[in-house]
Coordinates of C-alpha atoms in Angstrom, one line a residue:
Chain A
X1 CA 0.0 0.1 0.0
X2 CA 1.7 3.2 -1.1
X3 CA -0.9 5.3 0.5
X4 CA 0.1 8.6 1.9
X5 CA -1.9 11.4 3.5
X6 CA -1.2 13.6 0.6
X7 CA -3.1 11.2 -1.6
X8 CA -6.7 11.3 -1.1
X9 CA -7.3 8.0 -2.6
X10 CA -5.6 4.7 -3.1
X11 CA -4.5 3.9 -6.7
X12 CA -6.7 1.6 -8.6
X13 CA -6.5 0.2 -12.2
X14 CA -10.2 0.4 -12.6
X15 CA -11.0 3.4 -14.7
X16 CA -13.9 5.8 -14.1
X17 CA -13.1 7.2 -10.7
X18 CA -13.3 10.9 -11.6
X19 CA -16.4 10.4 -13.8
X20 CA -18.5 8.5 -11.3
X21 CA -17.5 10.4 -8.3
X22 CA -17.8 13.7 -10.1
X23 CA -21.1 13.1 -11.3
X24 CA -22.3 11.6 -8.0
X25 CA -21.2 14.7 -6.1
X26 CA -22.6 17.1 -8.7
X27 CA -26.0 15.4 -8.6
X28 CA -25.8 15.2 -4.7
X29 CA -25.2 18.9 -4.6
X30 CA -27.8 20.0 -7.1
X31 CA -30.6 17.9 -5.9
X32 CA -30.0 17.6 -2.1
X33 CA -27.3 19.9 -0.6
X34 CA -27.9 23.3 -2.4
X35 CA -31.7 23.1 -1.8
X36 CA -31.2 22.2 1.9
X37 CA -28.6 25.1 1.9
X38 CA -31.3 27.4 0.6
X39 CA -33.5 26.3 3.6
X40 CA -30.8 27.2 6.1
X41 CA -30.2 30.5 4.3
X42 CA -33.9 31.4 4.5
X43 CA -34.2 30.4 8.1
X44 CA -31.2 32.4 8.9
X45 CA -33.0 35.6 7.8
X46 CA -34.8 35.5 11.0
X47 CA -31.6 35.1 13.2
X48 CA -31.4 32.8 16.1
X49 CA -33.8 34.9 18.2
X50 CA -36.4 34.9 15.5
X51 CA -36.0 31.1 15.1
X52 CA -36.4 30.5 18.7
X53 CA -39.4 32.8 18.8
X54 CA -41.1 30.6 16.2
X55 CA -40.1 27.4 17.7
X56 CA -41.5 28.4 21.1
X57 CA -44.6 29.8 19.6
X58 CA -47.5 27.9 21.6
X59 CA -49.0 26.5 18.5
X60 CA -45.6 25.4 17.0
X61 CA -44.6 24.0 20.3
X62 CA -47.8 22.0 20.5
X63 CA -47.3 20.7 17.1
X64 CA -43.8 19.6 17.8
X65 CA -44.7 17.9 20.9
X66 CA -47.5 16.1 19.2
X67 CA -45.2 15.1 16.3
X68 CA -42.3 13.8 18.5
X69 CA -44.7 12.4 21.3
X70 CA -47.0 10.6 18.9
X71 CA -43.9 9.2 16.9
X72 CA -42.4 8.0 20.2
X73 CA -45.5 6.2 21.2
X74 CA -46.0 4.7 17.9
X75 CA -42.3 3.5 17.7
X76 CA -42.8 1.9 21.1
X77 CA -46.0 0.0 20.0
X78 CA -44.0 -1.2 17.1
X79 CA -41.1 -2.0 19.2
X80 CA -43.1 -4.6 21.2
X81 CA -45.3 -5.9 18.4
X82 CA -42.5 -5.8 15.9
X83 CA -40.4 -8.1 18.2
X84 CA -43.3 -10.6 18.6
X85 CA -43.7 -10.5 14.8
X86 CA -40.1 -11.1 14.1
X87 CA -40.1 -13.9 16.7
X88 CA -43.1 -15.7 15.1
X89 CA -41.7 -15.2 11.6
X90 CA -38.3 -16.6 12.4
X91 CA -39.1 -19.3 15.0
X92 CA -42.4 -20.7 14.2
X93 CA -43.7 -22.6 11.1
X94 CA -47.3 -22.1 9.9
X95 CA -49.0 -22.1 6.6
X96 CA -48.8 -19.0 4.5
X97 CA -45.8 -17.8 6.4
X98 CA -44.1 -16.4 3.2
X99 CA -47.2 -14.3 2.5
X100 CA -47.3 -13.0 6.0
X101 CA -43.7 -12.1 5.7
X102 CA -44.2 -10.3 2.5
X103 CA -47.1 -8.1 3.6
X104 CA -45.1 -6.8 6.4
X105 CA -43.6 -4.4 4.0
X106 CA -47.0 -3.1 2.9
X107 CA -46.6 0.3 4.6
X108 CA -43.4 0.9 2.6
X109 CA -45.2 0.1 -0.6
X110 CA -48.6 1.6 -0.1
X111 CA -48.7 5.4 -0.9
X112 CA -49.3 7.4 2.2
X113 CA -52.3 9.2 0.9
X114 CA -54.1 5.9 0.3
X115 CA -53.2 4.7 3.8
X116 CA -54.4 8.1 5.2
X117 CA -57.9 8.1 3.6
X118 CA -58.4 4.4 4.5
X119 CA -57.5 4.7 8.1
X120 CA -59.5 7.8 8.4
X121 CA -62.6 5.9 7.0
X122 CA -61.9 2.7 9.1
X123 CA -61.5 4.6 12.3
X124 CA -64.1 7.3 12.0
X125 CA -67.2 7.2 14.3
X126 CA -69.2 5.2 11.6
X127 CA -66.2 3.2 10.2
X128 CA -65.8 -0.6 10.5
X129 CA -63.4 -0.2 13.5
X130 CA -64.4 3.2 14.8
X131 CA -68.0 2.0 15.3
X132 CA -66.8 -0.8 17.7
X133 CA -65.7 1.9 20.0
X134 CA -68.8 4.1 19.8
X135 CA -70.9 5.1 22.9
X136 CA -73.6 2.6 22.1
X137 CA -71.2 -0.5 22.2
X138 CA -69.9 -2.3 25.3
X139 CA -66.3 -1.5 24.5
X140 CA -67.0 2.2 23.8
X141 CA -69.1 2.7 27.0
X142 CA -65.9 1.8 28.9
X143 CA -64.5 5.0 27.7
X144 CA -67.2 7.2 29.0
X145 CA -70.5 8.6 27.5
X146 CA -69.0 9.6 24.2
X147 CA -67.2 6.3 23.6
X148 CA -63.6 6.3 22.3
X149 CA -63.0 8.7 19.5
X150 CA -60.0 7.5 17.4
X151 CA -60.0 9.4 14.2
X152 CA -59.6 13.3 14.4
X153 CA -57.8 13.0 17.7
X154 CA -54.2 12.4 18.8
X155 CA -55.1 8.8 19.1
X156 CA -55.6 8.8 15.3
X157 CA -52.2 10.3 14.8
X158 CA -50.5 7.6 16.8
X159 CA -52.6 4.9 14.9
X160 CA -51.3 6.3 11.5
X161 CA -47.7 6.6 12.6
X162 CA -47.9 3.1 13.9
X163 CA -48.9 2.0 10.5
X164 CA -46.1 3.7 8.7
X165 CA -43.6 2.4 11.2
X166 CA -44.7 -1.2 11.3
X167 CA -41.9 -2.8 9.2
X168 CA -38.9 -1.2 10.7
X169 CA -38.5 -3.1 13.9
X170 CA -39.6 -6.4 12.3
X171 CA -37.0 -6.0 9.5
X172 CA -34.1 -5.1 11.8
X173 CA -34.6 -7.8 14.4
X174 CA -35.5 -10.6 11.9
X175 CA -31.9 -11.2 10.6
X176 CA -30.4 -10.9 14.0
X177 CA -32.8 -13.5 15.4
X178 CA -32.2 -15.8 12.4
X179 CA -28.4 -15.7 12.8
X180 CA -28.8 -16.3 16.6
X181 CA -26.7 -19.2 17.7
X182 CA -28.9 -22.1 18.9
X183 CA -26.0 -23.5 21.0
X184 CA -26.1 -20.4 23.3
X185 CA -29.8 -21.1 24.0
X186 CA -29.1 -24.8 24.5
X187 CA -26.3 -24.0 26.8
X188 CA -28.5 -21.7 29.0
X189 CA -31.2 -24.3 29.1
X190 CA -28.8 -27.1 30.0
X191 CA -27.5 -25.1 32.8
X192 CA -30.9 -25.0 34.2
X193 CA -32.3 -21.7 33.1
X194 CA -36.0 -21.5 32.5
X195 CA -37.3 -20.5 29.1
X196 CA -38.3 -17.0 30.4
X197 CA -34.8 -16.3 31.9
X198 CA -33.1 -17.7 28.7
X199 CA -35.1 -15.1 26.9
X200 CA -34.5 -12.2 29.3
X201 CA -30.9 -12.9 30.0
X202 CA -29.5 -14.5 26.8
X203 CA -31.7 -13.8 23.8
X204 CA -33.1 -10.3 24.5
X205 CA -29.7 -8.6 25.3
X206 CA -28.4 -10.0 21.9
X207 CA -31.5 -8.5 20.1
X208 CA -31.5 -5.1 21.9
X209 CA -29.1 -3.2 19.5
X210 CA -31.3 -4.3 16.5
X211 CA -34.4 -3.6 18.4
X212 CA -33.2 0.0 19.3
X213 CA -32.1 0.6 15.7
X214 CA -35.6 -0.4 14.4
X215 CA -37.1 1.7 17.2
X216 CA -35.1 4.7 16.0
X217 CA -35.8 4.2 12.4
X218 CA -39.5 4.0 13.0
X219 CA -39.3 7.1 15.2
X220 CA -37.4 9.0 12.6
X221 CA -39.8 8.1 9.8
X222 CA -42.9 9.0 11.9
X223 CA -41.6 12.5 12.8
X224 CA -41.7 13.6 9.3
X225 CA -44.7 11.7 8.1
X226 CA -47.4 13.8 6.5
X227 CA -49.7 12.0 4.0
X228 CA -51.0 9.2 6.2
X229 CA -51.5 11.4 9.2
X230 CA -53.4 14.5 7.9
X231 CA -56.5 12.7 7.0
X232 CA -57.0 11.0 10.3
X233 CA -55.7 13.7 12.4
X234 CA -58.5 16.3 12.1
X235 CA -55.7 19.0 12.2
X236 CA -57.1 20.9 15.1
X237 CA -54.7 23.5 16.2
X238 CA -53.0 22.8 19.6
X239 CA -54.6 19.4 19.7
X240 CA -54.1 17.2 16.6
X241 CA -51.9 19.4 14.3
X242 CA -48.6 17.8 13.4
X243 CA -45.4 19.8 12.7
X244 CA -45.2 19.0 9.0
X245 CA -48.7 20.3 8.5
X246 CA -47.8 23.5 10.2
X247 CA -45.0 24.0 7.7
X248 CA -47.6 23.6 4.9
X249 CA -49.9 26.1 6.6
X250 CA -47.1 28.7 6.9
X251 CA -46.3 28.2 3.2
X252 CA -50.0 28.7 2.3
X253 CA -49.8 32.0 4.3
X254 CA -46.7 32.9 2.2
X255 CA -44.8 33.0 5.6
X256 CA -41.7 31.3 3.9
X257 CA -39.2 32.3 6.7
X258 CA -41.6 30.8 9.3
X259 CA -42.0 27.6 7.4
X260 CA -38.2 27.4 6.9
X261 CA -37.7 28.0 10.6
X262 CA -40.0 25.1 11.7
X263 CA -38.3 22.9 9.1
X264 CA -34.9 23.7 10.5
X265 CA -35.9 22.9 14.0
X266 CA -37.3 19.6 12.9
X267 CA -34.2 18.8 10.8
X268 CA -31.9 19.7 13.6
X269 CA -33.8 17.2 15.9
X270 CA -33.8 14.6 12.9
X271 CA -30.0 15.1 12.3
X272 CA -29.3 14.2 15.9
X273 CA -31.5 11.1 15.4
X274 CA -29.5 10.2 12.2
X275 CA -26.3 10.3 14.2
X276 CA -27.8 8.1 17.0
X277 CA -29.0 5.6 14.3
X278 CA -25.6 5.4 12.7
X279 CA -24.0 4.8 16.0
X280 CA -26.6 2.1 17.0
X281 CA -26.0 0.4 13.7
X282 CA -22.3 0.3 14.3
X283 CA -22.8 -1.1 17.8
X284 CA -25.2 -3.6 16.2
X285 CA -22.8 -4.7 13.6
X286 CA -19.8 -5.0 16.0
X287 CA -21.9 -7.1 18.3
X288 CA -23.1 -9.3 15.4
X289 CA -19.5 -10.0 14.5
X290 CA -18.5 -10.8 18.0
Chain B
X1 CA -34.7 -16.7 6.7
X2 CA -36.4 -19.8 8.0
X3 CA -34.9 -20.8 11.3
X4 CA -34.8 -24.7 11.6
X5 CA -38.0 -25.9 13.3
X6 CA -36.9 -26.8 16.8
X7 CA -38.4 -29.8 18.5
X8 CA -36.2 -29.6 21.6
X9 CA -38.5 -28.5 24.4
X10 CA -35.8 -26.7 26.2
X11 CA -35.2 -24.2 23.4
X12 CA -38.7 -23.3 22.4
X13 CA -41.9 -22.2 24.1
X14 CA -44.8 -24.3 25.3
X15 CA -47.7 -24.9 22.8
X16 CA -50.0 -22.3 24.4
X17 CA -47.4 -19.6 24.4
X18 CA -46.5 -20.3 20.8
X19 CA -50.3 -20.1 19.9
X20 CA -50.7 -17.0 21.8
X21 CA -47.7 -15.2 20.3
X22 CA -48.7 -16.3 16.8
X23 CA -52.2 -15.1 17.4
X24 CA -51.0 -11.8 18.7
X25 CA -48.7 -11.4 15.7
X26 CA -51.2 -12.3 13.1
X27 CA -54.0 -10.2 14.7
X28 CA -51.7 -7.2 14.7
X29 CA -51.0 -7.6 11.0
X30 CA -54.7 -8.3 10.2
X31 CA -55.8 -5.3 12.0
X32 CA -53.2 -2.8 10.7
X33 CA -52.3 -4.1 7.3
X34 CA -54.9 -6.5 5.9
X35 CA -58.0 -4.6 7.0
X36 CA -57.0 -1.3 5.4
X37 CA -56.0 -3.1 2.2
X38 CA -59.3 -4.8 2.0
X39 CA -61.1 -1.6 2.9
X40 CA -59.6 0.3 -0.1
X41 CA -61.1 -2.1 -2.6
X42 CA -64.4 -2.5 -0.8
X43 CA -64.9 1.3 -0.7
X44 CA -63.7 1.6 -4.4
X45 CA -66.4 -0.9 -5.4
X46 CA -69.0 0.1 -2.8
X47 CA -71.4 1.5 -5.4
X48 CA -70.6 -1.1 -8.0
X49 CA -68.5 -1.4 -11.1
X50 CA -70.0 1.5 -12.9
X51 CA -69.1 4.4 -10.6
X52 CA -65.6 2.8 -10.2
X53 CA -65.0 2.8 -14.0
X54 CA -66.4 6.4 -14.3
X55 CA -64.0 7.5 -11.6
X56 CA -60.8 6.1 -13.2
X57 CA -61.7 7.0 -16.8
X58 CA -62.8 10.6 -16.0
X59 CA -60.4 13.2 -17.8
X60 CA -58.9 14.5 -14.6
X61 CA -58.1 11.0 -13.3
X62 CA -56.6 10.1 -16.6
X63 CA -54.3 13.2 -16.7
X64 CA -53.3 12.4 -13.0
X65 CA -52.4 8.9 -14.1
X66 CA -50.5 10.2 -17.0
X67 CA -48.6 12.7 -14.9
X68 CA -47.8 10.2 -12.3
X69 CA -46.2 8.0 -15.2
X70 CA -44.3 10.9 -16.6
X71 CA -42.8 11.9 -13.2
X72 CA -41.7 8.2 -12.5
X73 CA -40.4 7.9 -16.0
X74 CA -38.0 10.9 -15.4
X75 CA -37.1 10.5 -11.8
X76 CA -36.5 6.7 -11.6
X77 CA -33.9 6.7 -14.5
X78 CA -32.2 9.8 -13.1
X79 CA -31.7 8.1 -9.7
X80 CA -30.8 4.9 -11.4
X81 CA -27.8 6.6 -13.2
X82 CA -26.9 8.3 -10.0
X83 CA -27.2 5.1 -8.0
X84 CA -24.8 3.2 -10.3
X85 CA -22.3 6.0 -10.4
X86 CA -22.2 6.5 -6.7
X87 CA -22.0 2.8 -6.0
X88 CA -19.3 2.4 -8.6
X89 CA -17.3 5.3 -7.0
X90 CA -17.9 4.0 -3.5
X91 CA -17.4 0.3 -4.0
X92 CA -14.5 0.3 -6.4
X93 CA -12.2 2.8 -4.9
X94 CA -10.8 3.8 -1.6
X95 CA -10.8 7.5 -1.0
X96 CA -11.1 10.0 1.8
X97 CA -14.5 11.0 3.2
X98 CA -16.2 7.9 1.9
X99 CA -18.5 7.1 4.8
X100 CA -19.5 10.7 5.0
X101 CA -20.5 10.6 1.5
X102 CA -22.7 7.4 2.3
X103 CA -24.4 9.3 5.1
X104 CA -25.1 12.3 2.8
X105 CA -26.7 10.0 0.3
X106 CA -29.1 8.7 2.9
X107 CA -30.0 12.2 4.0
X108 CA -33.3 12.5 2.1
X109 CA -34.6 9.5 4.0
X110 CA -34.4 11.5 7.2
X111 CA -36.0 14.6 5.9
X112 CA -39.7 15.1 6.1
X113 CA -41.4 14.9 2.7
X114 CA -42.9 18.3 3.4
X115 CA -39.4 19.7 4.0
X116 CA -38.3 18.0 0.7
X117 CA -40.9 20.2 -1.1
X118 CA -40.3 23.3 0.8
X119 CA -36.6 23.5 -0.1
X120 CA -37.5 23.8 -3.8
X121 CA -40.0 26.6 -3.1
X122 CA -37.5 28.5 -1.2
X123 CA -35.2 28.0 -4.3
X124 CA -37.4 28.5 -7.2
X125 CA -40.7 29.9 -5.8
X126 CA -41.9 33.5 -6.6
X127 CA -40.2 34.8 -3.5
X128 CA -37.4 32.2 -3.6
X129 CA -33.7 32.9 -4.3
X130 CA -34.0 32.2 -8.0
X131 CA -37.6 33.2 -8.2
X132 CA -37.2 36.6 -9.9
X133 CA -34.8 35.4 -12.4
X134 CA -37.0 32.5 -13.4
X135 CA -39.9 34.9 -13.8
X136 CA -37.9 37.2 -16.1
X137 CA -37.0 34.3 -18.3
X138 CA -40.6 32.9 -18.1
X139 CA -39.6 29.5 -16.6
X140 CA -42.1 27.7 -14.3
X141 CA -40.8 25.1 -11.8
X142 CA -43.0 25.6 -8.7
X143 CA -46.6 24.8 -9.3
X144 CA -45.5 23.0 -12.5
X145 CA -44.3 19.7 -13.7
X146 CA -40.6 20.3 -13.2
X147 CA -41.1 21.0 -9.5
X148 CA -43.0 17.8 -9.1
X149 CA -40.2 15.9 -10.8
X150 CA -37.6 17.6 -8.6
X151 CA -39.5 16.9 -5.3
X152 CA -40.0 13.3 -6.4
X153 CA -36.2 12.8 -7.3
X154 CA -35.4 14.3 -3.9
X155 CA -37.5 11.9 -1.9
X156 CA -36.5 8.9 -3.9
X157 CA -32.8 9.8 -4.1
X158 CA -31.2 7.1 -1.9
X159 CA -33.1 4.1 -2.9
X160 CA -31.1 2.6 -5.8
X161 CA -27.7 3.9 -4.4
X162 CA -28.2 2.4 -1.0
X163 CA -29.3 -1.0 -2.6
X164 CA -26.2 -1.1 -4.9
X165 CA -23.5 0.3 -2.5
X166 CA -23.4 -2.7 0.0
X167 CA -23.9 -5.2 -2.9
X168 CA -21.0 -3.9 -4.9
X169 CA -18.8 -3.4 -1.7
X170 CA -19.4 -7.1 -1.0
X171 CA -18.4 -8.2 -4.6
X172 CA -15.1 -6.4 -4.4
X173 CA -12.9 -5.3 -7.2
X174 CA -11.1 -8.5 -8.3
X175 CA -13.4 -9.5 -11.2
X176 CA -13.2 -5.8 -12.7
X177 CA -9.4 -5.7 -12.2
X178 CA -9.1 -9.0 -14.0
X179 CA -11.3 -7.7 -17.0
X180 CA -9.3 -4.5 -17.2
X181 CA -5.8 -6.3 -17.1
X182 CA -7.1 -8.5 -20.0
X183 CA -7.6 -5.4 -22.0
X184 CA -11.4 -4.6 -21.6
X185 CA -12.3 -0.9 -21.5
X186 CA -14.0 0.7 -18.5
X187 CA -17.4 0.6 -20.2
X188 CA -17.0 -2.9 -21.4
X189 CA -16.0 -4.0 -17.9
X190 CA -19.1 -2.4 -16.4
X191 CA -21.4 -3.8 -19.0
X192 CA -20.1 -7.4 -19.1
X193 CA -18.7 -7.9 -15.7
X194 CA -20.3 -5.6 -13.2
X195 CA -23.9 -5.3 -14.6
X196 CA -24.6 -9.1 -14.7
X197 CA -23.4 -9.2 -11.1
X198 CA -25.7 -6.4 -9.8
X199 CA -28.7 -6.8 -12.2
X200 CA -31.1 -8.3 -9.5
X201 CA -30.1 -5.8 -7.0
X202 CA -30.5 -3.1 -9.4
X203 CA -34.0 -4.2 -10.3
X204 CA -34.9 -4.4 -6.7
X205 CA -33.8 -0.9 -6.1
X206 CA -35.7 0.4 -9.2
X207 CA -38.7 -1.4 -8.0
X208 CA -38.7 0.3 -4.5
X209 CA -37.8 3.6 -6.1
X210 CA -40.6 3.5 -8.6
X211 CA -43.2 2.6 -5.9
X212 CA -42.1 5.6 -3.8
X213 CA -42.0 7.9 -6.9
X214 CA -45.5 6.9 -8.0
X215 CA -47.0 7.1 -4.5
X216 CA -45.2 10.2 -3.1
X217 CA -47.8 12.7 -1.6
X218 CA -46.2 15.2 0.9
X219 CA -43.3 16.6 -1.2
X220 CA -45.3 16.8 -4.3
X221 CA -48.3 18.2 -2.6
X222 CA -46.2 21.2 -1.5
X223 CA -44.8 22.1 -4.9
X224 CA -47.8 21.1 -7.1
X225 CA -50.3 23.8 -6.6
X226 CA -53.0 21.2 -7.1
X227 CA -54.1 22.4 -10.6
X228 CA -56.6 19.8 -11.8
X229 CA -55.8 18.2 -15.0
X230 CA -52.3 19.9 -15.1
X231 CA -50.2 19.4 -11.9
X232 CA -52.2 16.6 -10.2
X233 CA -50.6 13.3 -9.7
X234 CA -52.6 10.3 -8.6
X235 CA -52.0 10.6 -4.9
X236 CA -53.0 14.4 -5.1
X237 CA -56.1 13.5 -7.1
X238 CA -57.0 11.0 -4.3
X239 CA -56.7 13.9 -1.8
X240 CA -59.0 16.3 -3.8
X241 CA -61.7 13.9 -4.3
X242 CA -61.6 12.8 -0.7
X243 CA -61.8 16.4 0.5
X244 CA -64.8 16.9 -1.9
X245 CA -66.6 14.1 -0.1
X246 CA -66.4 12.1 -3.3
X247 CA -65.3 9.0 -1.4
X248 CA -66.1 6.4 -4.0
X249 CA -64.1 8.1 -6.7
X250 CA -61.4 8.9 -4.2
X251 CA -61.0 5.1 -3.2
X252 CA -61.4 4.1 -6.9
X253 CA -58.2 6.0 -7.8
X254 CA -56.7 4.9 -4.4
X255 CA -57.4 1.3 -5.4
X256 CA -55.1 1.7 -8.5
X257 CA -52.3 2.9 -6.2
X258 CA -53.0 0.0 -3.8
X259 CA -52.8 -2.4 -6.8
X260 CA -49.4 -0.9 -7.6
X261 CA -48.4 -1.5 -4.0
X262 CA -49.5 -5.1 -4.2
X263 CA -47.7 -5.7 -7.5
X264 CA -44.6 -4.2 -6.1
X265 CA -44.8 -6.4 -2.9
X266 CA -45.2 -9.5 -5.1
X267 CA -42.2 -8.7 -7.4
X268 CA -40.2 -7.7 -4.5
X269 CA -40.8 -11.0 -2.7
X270 CA -40.2 -13.0 -5.9
X271 CA -36.8 -11.3 -6.2
X272 CA -36.1 -12.0 -2.6
X273 CA -36.9 -15.7 -2.8
X274 CA -35.2 -16.4 -6.2
X275 CA -32.3 -14.1 -6.0
X276 CA -31.9 -13.4 -2.3
X277 CA -28.1 -14.1 -2.5
X278 CA -27.7 -11.6 -5.3
X279 CA -29.6 -8.9 -3.6
X280 CA -27.5 -7.5 -0.7
X281 CA -29.1 -9.1 2.4
X282 CA -27.8 -6.2 4.6
X283 CA -29.9 -3.8 2.6
X284 CA -33.2 -5.5 2.8
X285 CA -35.8 -3.3 4.1

């Protein structure tokens, strides 16, 4: 290796380095980085004080709380059920398993607007599922005289975000569980561990990095989600209005700087998330190798 | 993917727990995924075949279908060329800042679709940085097709690249080096050596990229201006009809998109089952 710090790349006989890297960088700058730069430029017109004033405006704050809070709850739900799903898909045999496995990816493939109108229709007061929780039903009456309203409440937001985040945990846990060494489990069992303690003390710790990665991915996706949420949310300011919708509202009012400021606040939080995800993935990979 | 079935009692759960866990998993999927999917088609045909056909053959619906196809036909090939170029540069050479570049390529995935549309408004909109110049030269990007294409390219940017990068990294450089040393040109090497190795991964990436390109809502919604018959894609048309309380027509158009999703899932699964080894397992999602 005649690599030296002065050379930024190692020599290779394969041609095309300048062409492919040059094109990739040009495309990356034109499509992604320059437009994102324009966003920062626009937001900077307000200055730090102006940005903070917008971020701490009561309506914006409520929207940010809802977006991040509902995303967190949705990711948590998917963490639990995603783990169960991955477990069942890897460990058990049942007819139609391949189809069940394939359908897990539906939220990736189904356009968000389609998911949005369908969930809103299903969970509305008179929808297939929503009607089950109405005031006249037994289940609904448990929640008080009005029954349990799902659509057009924060609960509807959580529901839609749970839908879009469903595949992440399953798909990150599945390969780790499939590669998990059976001998480790046998050893634990032969040393007298119960099934439960084998799971909590041997299997679960090994799955934890993948589980956290899946959780973080689902969370990050949910925070920015728009299409599947706006139909079911009802979009009541201070109650069920998500942050991305507020950006759209500001745009419609021609308040470009305001829209940019909310976007920058959201991006800053998402950027931190991306860093955390990368670190988690590295942790995950190093554990899988070990 | 299939773990070996375990008969050993010590390393599996009791029959009731197995049944219970399977029941919970399947119920969760049925409630969250199967039920909505069924509901789309039920609502679409709620008033029979006639209204369904009327809704999907109406001129505004047809122009929405056409625009959706045009947008995908531009944005997918653009991202395909980028994906191949970026994966070639990243997988075949060692250079400084590579992992940072990979992070940047993934960036659009962690940006809200609404923000992906917003950035182009700030750049090309009437009050945007280049807005006055574009206005002078009578070029329309925002509230027009170019804006929709740009926003779609942005949100689908990483799909093909992130599929190909791990795949080509795994395959290494020895085959290409052999071809070059035997006198093949760079282009010949790519076409005869690299392309056959990555074709299924490439197709897999194109499939996912296309599904997102045709189904994108948030980013496109921000830049489109919702002009019926002109800047309406299928997802936007679904929204307009739904907001007009024209539910049957809305679900009729939505059912076409749901069908696209189903076809995508089937093709994706077939690729995974038949060519799983040739599609980078680490990139599965």
